Coordinates of C-alpha atoms and ligand atoms in Angstrom, one line a residue:
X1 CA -39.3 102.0 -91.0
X2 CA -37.2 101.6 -94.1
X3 CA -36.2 104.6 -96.1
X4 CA -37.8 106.6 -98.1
X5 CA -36.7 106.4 -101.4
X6 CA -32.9 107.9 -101.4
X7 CA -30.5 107.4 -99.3
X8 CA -28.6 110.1 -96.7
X9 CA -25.5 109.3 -99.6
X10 CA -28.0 110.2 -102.6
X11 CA -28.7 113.5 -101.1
X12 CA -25.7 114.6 -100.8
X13 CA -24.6 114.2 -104.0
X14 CA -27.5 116.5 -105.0
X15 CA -30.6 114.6 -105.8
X16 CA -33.5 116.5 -104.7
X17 CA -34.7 115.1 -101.3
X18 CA -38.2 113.8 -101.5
X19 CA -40.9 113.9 -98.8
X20 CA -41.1 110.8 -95.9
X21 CA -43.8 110.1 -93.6
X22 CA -42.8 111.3 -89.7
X23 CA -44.7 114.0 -89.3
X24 CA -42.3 115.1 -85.9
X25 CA -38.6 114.9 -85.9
X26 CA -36.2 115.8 -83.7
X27 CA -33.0 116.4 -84.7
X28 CA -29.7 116.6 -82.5
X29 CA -26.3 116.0 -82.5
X30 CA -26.4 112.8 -80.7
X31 CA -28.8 110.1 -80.7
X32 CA -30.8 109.1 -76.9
X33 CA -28.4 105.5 -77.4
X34 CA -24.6 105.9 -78.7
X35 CA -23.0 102.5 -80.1
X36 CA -20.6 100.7 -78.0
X37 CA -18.0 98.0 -78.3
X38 CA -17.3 95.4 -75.8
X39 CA -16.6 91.8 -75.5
X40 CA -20.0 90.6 -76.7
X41 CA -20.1 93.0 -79.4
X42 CA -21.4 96.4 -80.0
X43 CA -24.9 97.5 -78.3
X44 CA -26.1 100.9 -77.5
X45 CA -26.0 102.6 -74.0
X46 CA -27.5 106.0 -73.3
X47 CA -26.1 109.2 -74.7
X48 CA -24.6 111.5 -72.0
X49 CA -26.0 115.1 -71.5
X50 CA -28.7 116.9 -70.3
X51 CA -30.1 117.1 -73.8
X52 CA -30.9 113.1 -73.9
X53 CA -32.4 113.0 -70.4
X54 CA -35.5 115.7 -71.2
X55 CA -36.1 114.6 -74.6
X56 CA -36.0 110.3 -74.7
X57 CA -38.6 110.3 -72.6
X58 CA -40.8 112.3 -74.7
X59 CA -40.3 110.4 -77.8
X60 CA -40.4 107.0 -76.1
X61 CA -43.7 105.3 -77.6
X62 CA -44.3 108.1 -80.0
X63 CA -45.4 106.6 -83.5
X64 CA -45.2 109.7 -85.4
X65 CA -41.6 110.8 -84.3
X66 CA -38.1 110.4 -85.3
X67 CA -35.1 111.2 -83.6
X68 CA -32.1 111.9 -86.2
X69 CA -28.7 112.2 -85.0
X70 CA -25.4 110.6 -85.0
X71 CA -24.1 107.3 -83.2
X72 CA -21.4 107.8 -81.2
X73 CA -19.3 105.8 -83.8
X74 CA -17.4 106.0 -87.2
X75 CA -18.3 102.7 -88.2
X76 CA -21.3 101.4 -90.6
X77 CA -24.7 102.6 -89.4
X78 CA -27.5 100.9 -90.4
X79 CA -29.0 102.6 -93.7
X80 CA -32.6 103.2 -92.8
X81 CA -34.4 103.7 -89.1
X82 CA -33.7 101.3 -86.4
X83 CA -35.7 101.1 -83.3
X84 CA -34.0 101.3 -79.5
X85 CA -36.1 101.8 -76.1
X86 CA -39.1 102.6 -78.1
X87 CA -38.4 105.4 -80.2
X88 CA -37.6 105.5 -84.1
X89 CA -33.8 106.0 -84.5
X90 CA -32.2 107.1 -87.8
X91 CA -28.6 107.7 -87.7
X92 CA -26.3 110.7 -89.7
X93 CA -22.9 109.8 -90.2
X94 CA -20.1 111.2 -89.4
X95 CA -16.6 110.2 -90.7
X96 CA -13.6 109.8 -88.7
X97 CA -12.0 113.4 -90.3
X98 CA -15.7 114.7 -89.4
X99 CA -15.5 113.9 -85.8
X100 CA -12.8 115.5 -85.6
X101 CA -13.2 118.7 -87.1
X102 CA -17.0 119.2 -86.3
X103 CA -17.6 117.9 -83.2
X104 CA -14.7 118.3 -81.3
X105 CA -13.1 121.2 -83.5
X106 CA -15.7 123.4 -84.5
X107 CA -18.2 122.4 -82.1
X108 CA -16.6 122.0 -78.8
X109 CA -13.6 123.8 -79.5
X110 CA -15.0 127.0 -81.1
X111 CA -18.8 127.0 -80.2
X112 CA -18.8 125.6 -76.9
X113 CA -15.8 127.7 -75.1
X114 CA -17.5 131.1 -76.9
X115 CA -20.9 130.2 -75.5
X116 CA -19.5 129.7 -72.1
X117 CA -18.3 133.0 -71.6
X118 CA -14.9 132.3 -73.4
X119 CA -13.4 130.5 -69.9
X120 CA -10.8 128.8 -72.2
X121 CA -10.2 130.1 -75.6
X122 CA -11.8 129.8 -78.9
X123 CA -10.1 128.6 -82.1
X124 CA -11.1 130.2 -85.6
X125 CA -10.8 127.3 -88.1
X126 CA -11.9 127.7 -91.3
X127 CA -11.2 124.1 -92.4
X128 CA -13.8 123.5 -89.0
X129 CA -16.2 125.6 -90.1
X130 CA -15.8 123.7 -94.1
X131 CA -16.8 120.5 -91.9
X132 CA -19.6 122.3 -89.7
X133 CA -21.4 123.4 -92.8
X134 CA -21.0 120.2 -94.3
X135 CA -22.4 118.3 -91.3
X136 CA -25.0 120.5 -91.2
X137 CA -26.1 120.4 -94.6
X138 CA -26.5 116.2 -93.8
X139 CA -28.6 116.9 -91.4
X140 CA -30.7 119.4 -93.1
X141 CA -30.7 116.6 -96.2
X142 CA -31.7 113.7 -94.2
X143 CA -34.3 115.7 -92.4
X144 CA -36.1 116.5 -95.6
X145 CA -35.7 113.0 -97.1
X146 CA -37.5 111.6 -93.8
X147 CA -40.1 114.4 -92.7
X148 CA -43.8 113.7 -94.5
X149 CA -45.5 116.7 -95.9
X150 CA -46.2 120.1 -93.4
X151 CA -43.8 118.1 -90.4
X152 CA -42.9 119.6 -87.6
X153 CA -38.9 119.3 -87.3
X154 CA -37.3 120.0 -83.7
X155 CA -33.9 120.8 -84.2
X156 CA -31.3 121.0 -81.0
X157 CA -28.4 123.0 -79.9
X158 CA -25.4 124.3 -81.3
X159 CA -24.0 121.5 -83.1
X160 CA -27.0 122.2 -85.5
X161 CA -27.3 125.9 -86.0
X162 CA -27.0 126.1 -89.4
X163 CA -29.7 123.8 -90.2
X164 CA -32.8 125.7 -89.5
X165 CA -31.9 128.0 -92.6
X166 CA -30.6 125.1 -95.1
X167 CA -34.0 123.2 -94.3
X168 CA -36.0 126.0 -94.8
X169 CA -34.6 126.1 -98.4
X170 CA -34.8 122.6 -98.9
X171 CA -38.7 122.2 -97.7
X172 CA -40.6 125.2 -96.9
X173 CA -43.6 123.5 -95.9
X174 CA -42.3 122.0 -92.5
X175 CA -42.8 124.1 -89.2
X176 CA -38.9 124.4 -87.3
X177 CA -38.2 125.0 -84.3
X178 CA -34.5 125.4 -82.6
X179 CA -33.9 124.8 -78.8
X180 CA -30.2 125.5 -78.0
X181 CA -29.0 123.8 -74.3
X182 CA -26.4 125.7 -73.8
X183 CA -26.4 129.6 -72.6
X184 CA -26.2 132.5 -75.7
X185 CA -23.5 134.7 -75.6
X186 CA -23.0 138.5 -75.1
X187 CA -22.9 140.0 -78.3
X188 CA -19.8 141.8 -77.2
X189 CA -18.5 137.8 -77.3
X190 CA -20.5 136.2 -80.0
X191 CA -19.0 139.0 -82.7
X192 CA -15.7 137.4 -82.2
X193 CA -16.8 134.6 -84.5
X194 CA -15.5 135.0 -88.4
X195 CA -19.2 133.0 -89.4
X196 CA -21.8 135.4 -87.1
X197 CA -24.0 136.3 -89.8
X198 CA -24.4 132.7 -91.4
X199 CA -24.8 131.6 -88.1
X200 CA -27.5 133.6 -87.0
X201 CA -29.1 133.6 -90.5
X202 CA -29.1 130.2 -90.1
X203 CA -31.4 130.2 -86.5
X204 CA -33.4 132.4 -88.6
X205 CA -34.3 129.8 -90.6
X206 CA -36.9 128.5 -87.9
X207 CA -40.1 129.4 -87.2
X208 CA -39.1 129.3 -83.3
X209 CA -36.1 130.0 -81.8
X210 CA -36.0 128.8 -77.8
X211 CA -33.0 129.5 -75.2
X212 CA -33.1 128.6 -71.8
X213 CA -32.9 132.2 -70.1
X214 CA -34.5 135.1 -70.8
X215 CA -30.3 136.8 -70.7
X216 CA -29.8 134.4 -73.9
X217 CA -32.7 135.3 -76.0
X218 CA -32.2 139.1 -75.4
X219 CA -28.7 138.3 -76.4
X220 CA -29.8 136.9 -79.7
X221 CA -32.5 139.5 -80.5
X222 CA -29.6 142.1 -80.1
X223 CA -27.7 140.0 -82.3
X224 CA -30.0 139.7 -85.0
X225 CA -30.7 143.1 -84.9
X226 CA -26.6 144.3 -85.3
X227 CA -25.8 141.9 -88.1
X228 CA -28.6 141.2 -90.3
X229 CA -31.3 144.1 -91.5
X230 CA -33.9 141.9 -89.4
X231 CA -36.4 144.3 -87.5
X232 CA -36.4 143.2 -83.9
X233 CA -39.5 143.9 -81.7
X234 CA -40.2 142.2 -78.2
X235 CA -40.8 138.0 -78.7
X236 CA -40.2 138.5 -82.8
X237 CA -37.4 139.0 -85.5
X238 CA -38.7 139.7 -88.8
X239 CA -36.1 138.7 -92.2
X240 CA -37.2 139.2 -95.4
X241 CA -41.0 139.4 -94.8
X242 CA -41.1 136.7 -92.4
X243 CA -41.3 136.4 -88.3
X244 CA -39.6 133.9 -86.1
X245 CA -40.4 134.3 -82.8
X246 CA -37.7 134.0 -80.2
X247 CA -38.3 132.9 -76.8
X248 CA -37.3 131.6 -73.5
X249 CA -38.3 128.0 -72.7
X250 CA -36.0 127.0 -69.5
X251 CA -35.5 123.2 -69.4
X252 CA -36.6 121.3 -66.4
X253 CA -36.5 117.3 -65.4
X254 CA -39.2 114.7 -64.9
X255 CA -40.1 115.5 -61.2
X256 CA -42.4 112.7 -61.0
X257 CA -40.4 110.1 -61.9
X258 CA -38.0 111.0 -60.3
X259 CA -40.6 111.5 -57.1
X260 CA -41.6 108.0 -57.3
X261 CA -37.9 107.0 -57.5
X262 CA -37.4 108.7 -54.1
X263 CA -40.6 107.2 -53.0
X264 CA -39.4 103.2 -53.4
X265 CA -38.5 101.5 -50.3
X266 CA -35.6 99.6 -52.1
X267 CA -34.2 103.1 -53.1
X268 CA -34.2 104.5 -49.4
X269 CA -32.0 101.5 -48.4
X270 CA -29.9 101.5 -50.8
X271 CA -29.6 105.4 -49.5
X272 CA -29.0 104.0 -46.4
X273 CA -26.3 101.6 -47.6
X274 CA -24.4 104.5 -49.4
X275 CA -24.5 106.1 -46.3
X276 CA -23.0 103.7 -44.1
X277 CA -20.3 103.0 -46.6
X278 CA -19.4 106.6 -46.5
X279 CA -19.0 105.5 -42.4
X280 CA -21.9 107.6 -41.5
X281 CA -20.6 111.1 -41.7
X282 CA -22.7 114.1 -39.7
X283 CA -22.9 115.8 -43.4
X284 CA -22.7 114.3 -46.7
X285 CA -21.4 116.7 -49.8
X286 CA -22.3 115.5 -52.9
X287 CA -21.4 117.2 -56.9
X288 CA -22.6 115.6 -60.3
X289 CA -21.4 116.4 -63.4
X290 CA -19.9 115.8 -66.7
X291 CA -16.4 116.3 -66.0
X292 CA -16.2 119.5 -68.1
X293 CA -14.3 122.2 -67.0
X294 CA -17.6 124.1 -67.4
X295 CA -18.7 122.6 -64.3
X296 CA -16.9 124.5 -61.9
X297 CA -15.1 121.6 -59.8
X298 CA -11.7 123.2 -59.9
X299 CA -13.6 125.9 -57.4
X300 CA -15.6 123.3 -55.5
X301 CA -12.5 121.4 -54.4
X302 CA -10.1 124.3 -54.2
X303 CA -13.2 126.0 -51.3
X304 CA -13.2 122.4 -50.1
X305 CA -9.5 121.6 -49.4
X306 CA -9.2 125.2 -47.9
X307 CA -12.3 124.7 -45.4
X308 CA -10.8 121.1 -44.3
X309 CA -7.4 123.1 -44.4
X310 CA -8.8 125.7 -41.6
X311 CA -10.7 122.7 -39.7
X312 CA -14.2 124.5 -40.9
X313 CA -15.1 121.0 -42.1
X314 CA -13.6 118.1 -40.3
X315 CA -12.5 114.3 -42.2
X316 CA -14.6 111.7 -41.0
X317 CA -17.9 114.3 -39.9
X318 CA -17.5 115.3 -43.3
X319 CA -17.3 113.5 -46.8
X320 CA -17.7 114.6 -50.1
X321 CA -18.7 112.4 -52.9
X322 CA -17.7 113.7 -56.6
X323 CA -19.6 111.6 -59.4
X324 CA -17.6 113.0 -62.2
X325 CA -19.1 111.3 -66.2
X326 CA -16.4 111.3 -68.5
X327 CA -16.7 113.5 -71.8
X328 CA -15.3 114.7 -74.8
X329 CA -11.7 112.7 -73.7
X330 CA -10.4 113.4 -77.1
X331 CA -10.5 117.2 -76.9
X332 CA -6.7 118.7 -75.3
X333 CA -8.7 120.7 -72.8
X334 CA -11.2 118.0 -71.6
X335 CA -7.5 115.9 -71.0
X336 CA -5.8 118.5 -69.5
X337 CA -8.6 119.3 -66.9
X338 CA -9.2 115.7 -66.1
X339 CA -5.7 115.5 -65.2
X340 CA -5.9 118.4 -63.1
X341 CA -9.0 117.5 -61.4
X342 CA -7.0 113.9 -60.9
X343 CA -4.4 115.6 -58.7
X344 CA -6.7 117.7 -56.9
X345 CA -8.4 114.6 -55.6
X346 CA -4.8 112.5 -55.2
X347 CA -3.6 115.7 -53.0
X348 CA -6.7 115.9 -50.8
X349 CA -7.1 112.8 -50.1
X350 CA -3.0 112.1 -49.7
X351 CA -2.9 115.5 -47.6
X352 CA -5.8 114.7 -45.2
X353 CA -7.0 111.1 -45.3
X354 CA -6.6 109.0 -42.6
X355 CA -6.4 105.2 -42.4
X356 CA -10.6 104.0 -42.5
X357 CA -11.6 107.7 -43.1
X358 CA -10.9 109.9 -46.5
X359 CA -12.2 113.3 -46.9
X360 CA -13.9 112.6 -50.4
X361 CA -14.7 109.5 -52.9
X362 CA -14.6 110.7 -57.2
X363 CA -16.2 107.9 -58.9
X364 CA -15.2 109.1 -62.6
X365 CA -17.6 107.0 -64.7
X366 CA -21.1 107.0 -66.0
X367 CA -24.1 106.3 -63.2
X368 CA -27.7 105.2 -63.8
X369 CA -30.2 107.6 -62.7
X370 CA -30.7 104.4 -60.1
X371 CA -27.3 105.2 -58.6
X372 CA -28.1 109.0 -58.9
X373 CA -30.8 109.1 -57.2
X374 CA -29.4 107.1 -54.3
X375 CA -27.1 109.3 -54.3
X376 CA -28.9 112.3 -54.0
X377 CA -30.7 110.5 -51.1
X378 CA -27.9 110.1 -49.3
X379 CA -26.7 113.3 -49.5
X380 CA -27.3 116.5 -47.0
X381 CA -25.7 119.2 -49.3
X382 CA -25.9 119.1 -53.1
X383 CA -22.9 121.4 -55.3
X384 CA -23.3 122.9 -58.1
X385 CA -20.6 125.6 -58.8
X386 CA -20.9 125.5 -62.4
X387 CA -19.1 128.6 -63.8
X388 CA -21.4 128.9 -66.5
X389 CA -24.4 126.6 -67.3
X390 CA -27.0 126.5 -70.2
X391 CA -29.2 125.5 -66.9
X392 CA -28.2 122.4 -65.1
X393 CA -30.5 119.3 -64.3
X394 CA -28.8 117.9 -61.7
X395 CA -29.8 120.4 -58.8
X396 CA -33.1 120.4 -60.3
X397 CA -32.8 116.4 -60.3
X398 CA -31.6 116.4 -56.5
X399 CA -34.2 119.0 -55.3
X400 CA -37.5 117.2 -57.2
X401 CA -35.8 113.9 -55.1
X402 CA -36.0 116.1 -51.7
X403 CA -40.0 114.9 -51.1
X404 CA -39.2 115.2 -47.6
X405 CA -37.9 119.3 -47.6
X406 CA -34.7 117.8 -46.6
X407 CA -31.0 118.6 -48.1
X408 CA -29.2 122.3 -49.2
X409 CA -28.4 123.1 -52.3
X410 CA -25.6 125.1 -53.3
X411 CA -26.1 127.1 -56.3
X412 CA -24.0 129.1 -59.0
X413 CA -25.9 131.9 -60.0
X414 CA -24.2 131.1 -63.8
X415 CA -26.4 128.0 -64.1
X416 CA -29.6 129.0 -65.9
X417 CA -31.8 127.8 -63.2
X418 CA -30.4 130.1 -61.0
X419 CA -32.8 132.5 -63.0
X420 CA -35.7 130.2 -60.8
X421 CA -34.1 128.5 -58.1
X422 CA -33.8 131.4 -56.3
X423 CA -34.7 130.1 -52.0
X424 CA -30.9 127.5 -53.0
X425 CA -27.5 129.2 -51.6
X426 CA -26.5 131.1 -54.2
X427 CA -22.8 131.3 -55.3
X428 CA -20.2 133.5 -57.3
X429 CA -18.1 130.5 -58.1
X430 CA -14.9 132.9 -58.9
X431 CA -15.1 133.8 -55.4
X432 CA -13.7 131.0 -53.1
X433 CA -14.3 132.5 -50.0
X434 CA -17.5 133.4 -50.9
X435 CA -18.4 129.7 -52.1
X436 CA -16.5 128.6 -48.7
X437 CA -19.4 130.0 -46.6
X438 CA -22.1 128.9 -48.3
X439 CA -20.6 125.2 -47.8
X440 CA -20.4 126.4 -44.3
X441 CA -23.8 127.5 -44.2
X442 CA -24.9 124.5 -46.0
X443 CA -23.7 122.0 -43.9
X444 CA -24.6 123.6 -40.6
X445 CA -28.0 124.7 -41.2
X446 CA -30.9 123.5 -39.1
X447 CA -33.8 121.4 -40.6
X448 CA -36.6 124.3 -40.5
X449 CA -34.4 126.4 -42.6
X450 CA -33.6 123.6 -44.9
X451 CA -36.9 122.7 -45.4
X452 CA -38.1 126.4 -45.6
X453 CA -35.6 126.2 -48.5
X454 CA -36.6 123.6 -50.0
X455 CA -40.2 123.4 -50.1
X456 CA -39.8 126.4 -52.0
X457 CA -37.3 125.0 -54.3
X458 CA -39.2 121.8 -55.2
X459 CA -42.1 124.3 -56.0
X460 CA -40.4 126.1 -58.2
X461 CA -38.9 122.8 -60.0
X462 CA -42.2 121.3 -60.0
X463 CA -43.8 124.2 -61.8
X464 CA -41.0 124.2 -64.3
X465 CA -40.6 120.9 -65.3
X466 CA -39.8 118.8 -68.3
X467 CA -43.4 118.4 -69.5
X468 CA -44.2 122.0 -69.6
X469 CA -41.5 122.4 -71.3
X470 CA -42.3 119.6 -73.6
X471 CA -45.5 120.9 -73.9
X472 CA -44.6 124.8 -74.4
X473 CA -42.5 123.7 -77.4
X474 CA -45.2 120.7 -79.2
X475 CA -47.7 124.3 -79.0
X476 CA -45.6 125.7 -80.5
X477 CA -44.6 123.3 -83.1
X478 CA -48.4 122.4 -83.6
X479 CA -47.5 119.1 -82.9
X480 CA -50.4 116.8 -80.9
X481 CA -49.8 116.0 -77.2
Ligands
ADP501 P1 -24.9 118.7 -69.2 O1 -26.1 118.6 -70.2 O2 -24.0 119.8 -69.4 O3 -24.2 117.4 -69.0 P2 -27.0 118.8 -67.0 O4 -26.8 119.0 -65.6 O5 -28.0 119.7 -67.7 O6 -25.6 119.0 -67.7 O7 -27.5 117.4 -67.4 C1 -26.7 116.3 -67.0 C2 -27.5 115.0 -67.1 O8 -26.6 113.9 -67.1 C3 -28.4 114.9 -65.8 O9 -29.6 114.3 -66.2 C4 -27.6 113.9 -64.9 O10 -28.4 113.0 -64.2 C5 -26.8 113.2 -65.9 N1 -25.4 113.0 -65.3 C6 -24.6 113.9 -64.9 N2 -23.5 113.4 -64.4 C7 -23.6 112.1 -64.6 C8 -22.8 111.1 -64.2 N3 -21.6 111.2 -63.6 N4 -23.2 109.9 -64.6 C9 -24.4 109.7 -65.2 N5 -25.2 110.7 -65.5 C10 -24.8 111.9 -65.2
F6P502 O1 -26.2 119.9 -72.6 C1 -25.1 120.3 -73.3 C2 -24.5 119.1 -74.1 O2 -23.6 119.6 -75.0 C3 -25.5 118.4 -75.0 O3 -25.7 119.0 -76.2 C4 -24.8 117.1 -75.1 O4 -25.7 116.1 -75.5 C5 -24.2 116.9 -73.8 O5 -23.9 118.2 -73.3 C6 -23.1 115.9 -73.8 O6 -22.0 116.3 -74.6 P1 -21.5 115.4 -75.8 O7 -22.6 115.1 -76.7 O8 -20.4 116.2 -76.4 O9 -21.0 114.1 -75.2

């Protein structure tokens, strides 16, 4: 599709954005695809992030939609929308000085720690928050250049919080929703930030505001209630004469593809292969995860070096696999815990490997959902110790894979799904003796229990999953099916 009329560039510099003809957008930080460089040139791979994996398939095919967000890269974009797997791409850009100050400054250095319960700390920037407004504004622009008249405009987590209220101004006939991925803070936290009023006027701008727990929307509503003169009642905050409702729509993942994935004879061998490579262990272990210190490993392989420590779990009975996807390597934090998490492995292994058996394999890189789901076939206990989670699809990918009532899942009650998942083995990752049973529990427990377990987990995933989600948020959005 080419563009309509002016150019991301024109609007900034003030021209009055004009109406295009998607009549749904979505709008997030990141494209589904990111741009990369190798030696045959640049092509795109898929975005990392629970984000990309509910919402590309939803898109994929759609004529009406476009996704808006930013490639992955400093270099030229193409001007105009570009077309990748089937859905209607139009890239933001972001400058090098931009990268840096709003995605990994403001956004993951400010926002992301403060939304995660402050586990590292927060910097105040202002020349971040200059940049977050800016990018912001961008997006708000190039959102009413491209969406036709009465659109429906998705926009997604907290890189973009700002632009519910800025496109409001800019086009106050399009319906907006907001769905932030990530958990909302305790007030007591969230009033730490210099910007809180801008920022929640700025949600406020949308029609619908969605979080993934019903603990984060309260969270907001209390907000909006302390620092703007909004009037807050149950599901709705009314501004200035007009309602937004705020709501809790928990994520989930596409259960039956990922049903049908289990189902394939080629993907139970290849189980079977992964299996035999690990030399057949009594009791697979297996954690998936960005490697963001979000995630909980340090926990996980602290519990797990002190149970091989005390012979609870035994090297060559017992291996644990560690997929780890690498993110955000530019931001000092993400370094130093990669390092970290580098020794961990090196000292485990070095301290109780033997020659032909070690007692875990960390494969830091990206895998297919091919190579997941193989994984999560192969594997008897699944970890998930996040210390705080917006919700977490991987347990829900491993337990919608589990068509046989197979497999334990360990589960931090500070991932979101906790709030549903509630037959896994729930864990207080800060305590490591506490986490140590579980895995104890886990890898000893008979197959009635298990499947007790798990027939009631895969219910409750099934009955939560990506397309009534999808489908709770088009409603909402008025947007056809
Ligand atoms: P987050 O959005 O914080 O990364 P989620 O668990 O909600 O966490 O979503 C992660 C998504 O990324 C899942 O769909 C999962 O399959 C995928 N994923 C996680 N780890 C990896 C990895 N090492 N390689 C490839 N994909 C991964
Ligand atoms: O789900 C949380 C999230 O921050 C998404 O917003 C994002 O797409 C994903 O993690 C990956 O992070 P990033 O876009 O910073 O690589």
């Amino acid at each position: 599709m080419a563009s309509p009329e002016i150019t991301p560039e024109s609007g900034e510099t003030g021209d009055g954005p004009r109406a295009g003809t998607a009549s749904f957008l979505v709008l997030a930080n990141r494209l589904p695809v990111r741009r990369v460089t190798g030696v045959d040139g640049t092509g795109w791979e898929t975005s990392p992030g629970g984000l990309v994996t509910a919402l590309a398939p939803l898109l994929a095919g759609r004529t009406d939609a476009q996704w808006l967000g930013w490639s992955g890269t400093t270099g030229t974009d193409e001007d105009g929308s570009i077309e990748v797997d089937g859905i209607s791409l139009v890239p933001v850009p972001l400058s090098r000085g931009e990268v840096e100050l709003f995605y990994e400054g403001f956004a993951n250095r400010t926002l992301w720690p403060l939304y995660h319960d402050s586990i590292v700390r927060s910097e105040y920037h202002r020349t971040w928050w200059d940049a977050y407004r800016t990018v912001n504004r961008r997006f708000a622009k190039a959102a009413a250049m491209w969406a036709a008249p009465g659109a429906a405009v998705w926009v997604h987590d907290y890189h973009l919080q700002l632009v519910p209220g800025m496109l409001r101004e800019l086009r106050p006939d399009l319906r907006i929703g907001f769905f932030l991925h990530i958990p909302f803070p305790p007030v007591e936290l969230f009033l730490q930030l210099p910007w809180r009023r801008t920022i929640t006027e700025g949600l406020l701008g949308a029609d619908v505001v969605g979080f993934q727990t019903e603990g984060g929307a309260a969270n907001f509503r209390r907000l909006a209630g302390l620092v703007t003169e909004a009037e807050v009642n149950d599901h709705e905050v009314t501004m200035r004469g007009r309602s937004v409702r705020v709501e809790t729509f928990g994520i989930g993942v596409d259960t039956k593809t990922l049903e049908s994935m289990a189902a394939d004879p080629q993907m139970q061998a290849r189980a079977k292969e992964v299996r035999e490579s690990l030399g057949n262990p009594e009791r697979v272990l297996l954690g998936v995860d960005r490697l963001d210190y979000t995630k909980g490993l340090a926990r996980r392989l602290r519990a797990f070096r002190e149970l091989l420590e005390e012979g609870r779990l035994t090297v060559g009975r017992h291996v644990l696999v560690q997929v780890a996807e690498p993110t955000r390597e530019n931001v000092r934090d993400y370094a130093d815990f990669r390092d970290r998490i580098d020794r961990m492995v090196g000292e485990i292994n070095g301290d109780y490997g033997e020659v032909g058996a070690v007692p875990m394999h960390y494969l830091h890189r990206h895998h297919d959902l091919e190579e997941l789901v193989a994984l999560y076939l192969a594997a008897d206990v699944m970890l998930v110790t996040a210390v705080r989670d917006g919700m977490n699809l991987v347990c829900k990918e491993y337990v919608a894979t589990r068509t046989d009532d197979s497999g334990v899942l360990v589960l931090s009650e500070f991932a979101g799904a906790a709030e549903t998942m509630v037959d896994a083995l729930l864990v207080n990752p800060y305590d490591i003796d506490g986490l140590k049973l579980a895995i104890e529990q886990a890898v000893t427990m008979g197959p009635d229990a298990q499947a007790r377990r798990m027939s009631a987990l895969r219910e409750a995933v099934v009955a939560s999953d990506v397309h009534r989600w999808a489908d709770a948020w088009l409603d909402a959005l008025g947007v056809a099916r």
